[in-house]
Amino acid sequence: MVQTPDLIISALYVLLIFAIGLWTGLRHKYKTANKNAADEYFLAGKKLRWPMIGLALFATNISCVHLVSLAQSGFDTGLLNGDFEWMAAFTLILLALFFAPFYIRSGISTLPDFLEKRYDRASRDWLTIISVVSAVIVHIAFSLLAGGIVLHTLFGVNFYLSVIVIAVITTIYTIAGGLTAVVITESIQTIVLLCGAIIMSITAYNKMGGWQPMIDTLQHTGQLNKLSMLRPHGDASNMPWYAVFLGYPALGIWYWCADQTIVQRVLGAKDENHARIGPLFCGFIKILPVFIFVMPGLFAYTLSQTGHLDISGLKSIQAGKEVVDSKGIYTLMITQLIPTGLVGVLVAALLSGLMSQISGALNSIATLVSYDIYKRYRPNASDTKLINAGKITAGISLIVSLALLPLLNNYESIFTGLNDIIAHIAPPITCVFLLGIFWGKASAASAKYTLWIGSAMGIIAFAISKLWPNTAFSEIPFMMMAFYLFSVCVAMQITLSYIFPVQHTAESTKLFWRSPFEPLSSPAWSGLGNYKLLSVILILIMSVLFWIFR
């Protein structure tokens, strides 16, 4: 259990973020009172610079889910799930080079707005629905689940009560301050989160006695493959190397390039270069999670094998067999390895992840509903009414997310559950965005039918895997399922584009690349600020890292 000094530190941190969020948002509202209120509220007046964009992208992505679930995966399977972190760098490069320029040039407020400009209204409506649902489940509900586990384990407080308190506090400053409050608080929370994670990594590493003792322990227990991030065919993890490279793009391109919750930070960029450099900056930061989020879980495994970490509290007997509920491994490390005083910092880091994820998702939901639904039926609605519609929707979304917690808690691994759901949502969206910007013949009808049929296929596949879990179909790894669904969607949209030929509007003719090299012709900053140079450097670094930990 956490001691009183740490409890005070954690409480003060929450109050500090609450105060900063409220003050920042209200101050920005006062300064921009005579300007476009809706644009200022939802997109920070489109004045965000690359450091804030990069930090906010990272903060929105790295939530309490990641600290808890990546440590759990490190304990269970080693560095394997670090693939999701490092593969993200490549999709962030795609966002910077190919997607961001169109988003900025088209002057959109939401990604469904982009789909309408490129395709038609039906595609916009469908993406709005999917984006709101995914934000509620993926970005809010799973974060609340991880946060509840942490707070219950550390403080012994009621699971739901603790989650509701943190969620309400975050919702208040998010609703009051809009995207400006979200980005400012996310930037602070990113720094706190990174500091906390680094403290945990260094403490666990020192407790283990260094790298070589860990290697010796893994060899002794026959678990040396935990250091491998690219596993062979038939690996027990069901995630061989080819599944990573085939399946991840279907998930990652949706998440990083076509998900409103993430991309909204880019939509608020000051100009095209800031919109490019921000994601690349985030790509460099994404190198860190393997070392500070995943490896602590691996350290915990080796420490438990050598008697330096007592995991008896996580063990139970099920069907006559001893099992370890590794969901609580990170909080166990906090209570056993971190001295009093620093525990408060670690808890603050966990709360940072939880609050930043919730705030980012709520703001994106509010933006989607206001611009893509409310404004459609009330085209002459004032900015005040748009903002109020967004605020009400944010509050309702929080309530729905809380109601989903018992269902999502059935997953043995939070990280696996999260990606299992994404694998069935993402493929059709990734398909229509990719073909939309790279293939001029992709038609509106083909996009509409691909979104409808592809989403239905994902729901059916998900239902079959859960209702009949012992069939061959249900045993397909989620990464390969994502690849198969994506491949079917691509074949479907290409075929439908020939059946229903494209009829471009004056606007849509400007929203696809004539060649892969066209986006690289845009003016770039000089020196290290050149987006092309930064992209090459990032690709080289990631390639070397994958080779080292292959």
PDB file of N, CA and C in Angstrom, residues 7 93 111 124 188 195 255 260 332 455 468 487:
ATOM      1  N   LEU A   7       0.784   9.546  -1.143  1.00  0.00           N
ATOM      2  CA  LEU A   7      -0.618   9.862  -1.402  1.00  0.00           C
ATOM      3  C   LEU A   7      -0.806  11.370  -1.574  1.00  0.00           C
ATOM      4  N   ILE A  93       5.924   8.353 -39.856  1.00  0.00           N
ATOM      5  CA  ILE A  93       6.583   8.894 -41.046  1.00  0.00           C
ATOM      6  C   ILE A  93       5.564   9.027 -42.187  1.00  0.00           C
ATOM      7  N   LEU A 111     -11.360  14.286 -39.520  1.00  0.00           N
ATOM      8  CA  LEU A 111     -11.007  13.342 -40.577  1.00  0.00           C
ATOM      9  C   LEU A 111     -12.224  12.891 -41.385  1.00  0.00           C
ATOM     10  N   ARG A 124     -18.239   9.975 -44.888  1.00  0.00           N
ATOM     11  CA  ARG A 124     -18.017  10.843 -43.724  1.00  0.00           C
ATOM     12  C   ARG A 124     -18.873  10.385 -42.544  1.00  0.00           C
ATOM     13  N   ILE A 188       2.806  18.569 -20.397  1.00  0.00           N
ATOM     14  CA  ILE A 188       3.332  18.426 -19.027  1.00  0.00           C
ATOM     15  C   ILE A 188       3.290  16.966 -18.600  1.00  0.00           C
ATOM     16  N   CYS A 195       9.520  10.669 -16.985  1.00  0.00           N
ATOM     17  CA  CYS A 195      10.391  10.687 -15.798  1.00  0.00           C
ATOM     18  C   CYS A 195      10.064   9.512 -14.873  1.00  0.00           C
ATOM     19  N   TYR A 255      -4.671   3.904 -36.734  1.00  0.00           N
ATOM     20  CA  TYR A 255      -4.480   4.527 -35.422  1.00  0.00           C
ATOM     21  C   TYR A 255      -3.747   5.854 -35.536  1.00  0.00           C
ATOM     22  N   GLN A 260      -9.290  10.171 -35.400  1.00  0.00           N
ATOM     23  CA  GLN A 260      -9.480  11.564 -34.999  1.00  0.00           C
ATOM     24  C   GLN A 260      -8.795  11.888 -33.681  1.00  0.00           C
ATOM     25  N   LEU A 332       2.850  -3.736  -8.515  1.00  0.00           N
ATOM     26  CA  LEU A 332       3.618  -4.533  -7.558  1.00  0.00           C
ATOM     27  C   LEU A 332       5.066  -4.054  -7.516  1.00  0.00           C
ATOM     28  N   SER A 455     -16.586  -3.181 -42.337  1.00  0.00           N
ATOM     29  CA  SER A 455     -16.914  -3.085 -40.905  1.00  0.00           C
ATOM     30  C   SER A 455     -17.793  -4.255 -40.470  1.00  0.00           C
ATOM     31  N   TRP A 468     -17.429 -18.845 -30.631  1.00  0.00           N
ATOM     32  CA  TRP A 468     -16.920 -20.198 -30.886  1.00  0.00           C
ATOM     33  C   TRP A 468     -15.391 -20.176 -30.802  1.00  0.00           C
ATOM     34  N   SER A 487      -6.678  -7.013 -46.693  1.00  0.00           N
ATOM     35  CA  SER A 487      -6.482  -7.490 -48.073  1.00  0.00           C
ATOM     36  C   SER A 487      -7.819  -7.627 -48.796  1.00  0.00           C
TER      37      SER A 487
END
